[in-house]
XYZ file of C-alpha atoms in Angstrom:
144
model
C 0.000 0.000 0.000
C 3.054 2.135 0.739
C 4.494 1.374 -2.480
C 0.916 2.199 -4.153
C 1.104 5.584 -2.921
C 4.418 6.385 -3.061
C 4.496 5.928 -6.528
C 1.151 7.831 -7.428
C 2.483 10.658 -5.611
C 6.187 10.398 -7.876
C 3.767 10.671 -10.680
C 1.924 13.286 -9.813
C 4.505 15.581 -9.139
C 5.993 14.747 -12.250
C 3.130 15.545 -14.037
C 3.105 19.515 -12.653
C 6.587 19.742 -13.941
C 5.642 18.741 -17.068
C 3.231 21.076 -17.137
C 4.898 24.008 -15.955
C 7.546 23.014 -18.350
C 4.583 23.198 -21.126
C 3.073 26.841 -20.128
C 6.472 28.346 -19.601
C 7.304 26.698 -23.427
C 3.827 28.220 -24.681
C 4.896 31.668 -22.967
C 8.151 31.753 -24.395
C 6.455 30.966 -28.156
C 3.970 32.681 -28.039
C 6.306 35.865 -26.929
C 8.454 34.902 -30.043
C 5.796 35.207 -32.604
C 4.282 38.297 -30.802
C 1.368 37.046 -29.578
C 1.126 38.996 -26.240
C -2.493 37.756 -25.403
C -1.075 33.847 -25.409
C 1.865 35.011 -23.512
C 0.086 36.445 -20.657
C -2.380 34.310 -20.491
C 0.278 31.456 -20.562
C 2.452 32.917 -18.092
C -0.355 33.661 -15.593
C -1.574 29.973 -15.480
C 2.160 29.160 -14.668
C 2.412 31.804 -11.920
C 0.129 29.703 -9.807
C 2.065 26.295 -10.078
C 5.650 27.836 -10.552
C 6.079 28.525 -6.528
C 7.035 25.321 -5.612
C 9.440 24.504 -8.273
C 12.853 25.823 -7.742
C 14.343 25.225 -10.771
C 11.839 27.000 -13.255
C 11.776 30.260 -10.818
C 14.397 32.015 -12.913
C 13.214 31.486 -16.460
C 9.418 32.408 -15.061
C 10.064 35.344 -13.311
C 12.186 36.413 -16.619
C 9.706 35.245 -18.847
C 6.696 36.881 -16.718
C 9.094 40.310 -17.064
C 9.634 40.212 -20.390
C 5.701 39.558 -21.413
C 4.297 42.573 -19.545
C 7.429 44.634 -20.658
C 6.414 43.728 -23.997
C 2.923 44.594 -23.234
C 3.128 47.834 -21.906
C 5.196 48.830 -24.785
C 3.294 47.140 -28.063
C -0.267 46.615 -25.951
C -1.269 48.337 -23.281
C -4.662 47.773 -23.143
C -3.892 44.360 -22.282
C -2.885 45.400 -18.808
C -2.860 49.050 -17.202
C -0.325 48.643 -14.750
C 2.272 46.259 -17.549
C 4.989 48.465 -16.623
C 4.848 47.695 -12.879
C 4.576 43.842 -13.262
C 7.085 43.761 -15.313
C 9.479 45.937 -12.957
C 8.524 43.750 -10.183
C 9.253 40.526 -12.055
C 12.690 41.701 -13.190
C 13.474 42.967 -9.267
C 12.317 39.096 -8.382
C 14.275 37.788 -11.063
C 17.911 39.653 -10.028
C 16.994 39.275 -6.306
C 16.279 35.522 -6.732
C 18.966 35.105 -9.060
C 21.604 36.389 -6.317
C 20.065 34.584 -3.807
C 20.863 31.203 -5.454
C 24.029 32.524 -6.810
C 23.241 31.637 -10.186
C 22.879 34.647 -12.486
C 21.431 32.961 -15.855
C 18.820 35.272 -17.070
C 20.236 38.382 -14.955
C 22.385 39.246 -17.819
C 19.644 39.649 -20.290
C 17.033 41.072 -17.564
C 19.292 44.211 -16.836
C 19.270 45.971 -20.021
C 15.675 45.710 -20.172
C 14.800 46.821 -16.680
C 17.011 49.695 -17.674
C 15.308 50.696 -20.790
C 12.117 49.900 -18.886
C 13.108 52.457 -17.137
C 13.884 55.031 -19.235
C 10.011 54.299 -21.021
C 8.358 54.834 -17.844
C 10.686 58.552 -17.531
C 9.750 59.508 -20.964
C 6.365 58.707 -20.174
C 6.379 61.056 -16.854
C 7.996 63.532 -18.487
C 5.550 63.490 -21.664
C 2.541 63.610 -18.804
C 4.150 66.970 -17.407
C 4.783 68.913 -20.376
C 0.993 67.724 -21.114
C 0.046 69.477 -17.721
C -1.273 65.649 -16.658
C 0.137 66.706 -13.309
C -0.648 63.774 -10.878
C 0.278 61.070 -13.819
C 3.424 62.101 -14.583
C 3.927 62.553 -10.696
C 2.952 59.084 -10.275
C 5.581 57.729 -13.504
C 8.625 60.002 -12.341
C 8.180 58.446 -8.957
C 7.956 55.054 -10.311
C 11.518 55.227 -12.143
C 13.097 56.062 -8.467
C-alpha cells in the first residue's frame, strides 16, 4: 500500500513539472511570434504552479518580465499597470537570481529593466509637459 502511494504521488509531481515546463514553453512561443495575449495568459496559469518549483523560478520570473514589458510597450490595453509587473518581475528575477548565486537570465534582464526604465521617464515627463500633473507625478516616482 506504501508502495501504491508512493508511486502515485512520484507521478503526480511529475506531471506539474511537465506542465509548468509546457506553459512556460507556450509563454516563451507565443512571446516569439508576438502574440502577447497567449503570452500572458500562458504565463499567468504558470504563476500559480511555478512557486514550488525551484528550478523554473528564474526562467518564469524572466519570462513573466519580459511579457508585460512587452505589453506595456506594443499593448497596453492588455494590462494598465504592464509596466509595474514587469518591474517587479525583473526585481524578483535579479533578487532571486543572487540569492541562489546563479545569475542565468540576470544578464539579459538588466538591459531591459534599464530601458524599462527610461520608457516609464519619458512617459512622466511626456505627462508633465501635457500638464497631466498627478500622472506624470505618479511615472517620475515610479523610475526612483
Amino acid at each position: 500500500m506504501k508502495k501504491q502511494l508512493l508511486l502515485m504521488l512520484a507521478v503526480a509531481m511529475s506531471l506539474s513539472t511537465f506542465a509548468q515546463k509546457d506553459e512556460l514553453k507556450a509563454a516563451e512561443k507565443a512571446l516569439k511570434s508576438g502574440d502577447l495575449t497567449a503570452a500572458k495568459s500562458a504565463v499567468d496559469q504558470a504563476e500559480s504552479v511555478i512557486a514550488n518549483d525551484e528550478k523554473l523560478r528564474s526562467k518564469f520570473y524572466f519570462l513573466k518580465a519580459q511579457t508585460y514589458y512587452d505589453i506595456a510597450k506594443k499593448n497596453p490595453s492588455l494590462d494598465a499597470n504592464a509596466y509595474d509587473v514587469a518591474a517587479k518581475s525583473f526585481q524578483d528575477l535579479i533578487t532571486y537570481e543572487k540569492e541562489t548565486g546563479k545569475a542565468k537570465y540576470t544578464v539579459e534582464a538588466e538591459p531591459m529593466l534599464n530601458s524599462l526604465i527610461g520608457d516609464v521617464s519619458q512617459k512622466g515627463i511626456k505627462e508633465y509637459q501635457e500638464k497631466d500633473f498627478s500622472k506624470a507625478k505618479e511615472s517620475l516616482y515610479k523610475t526612483y
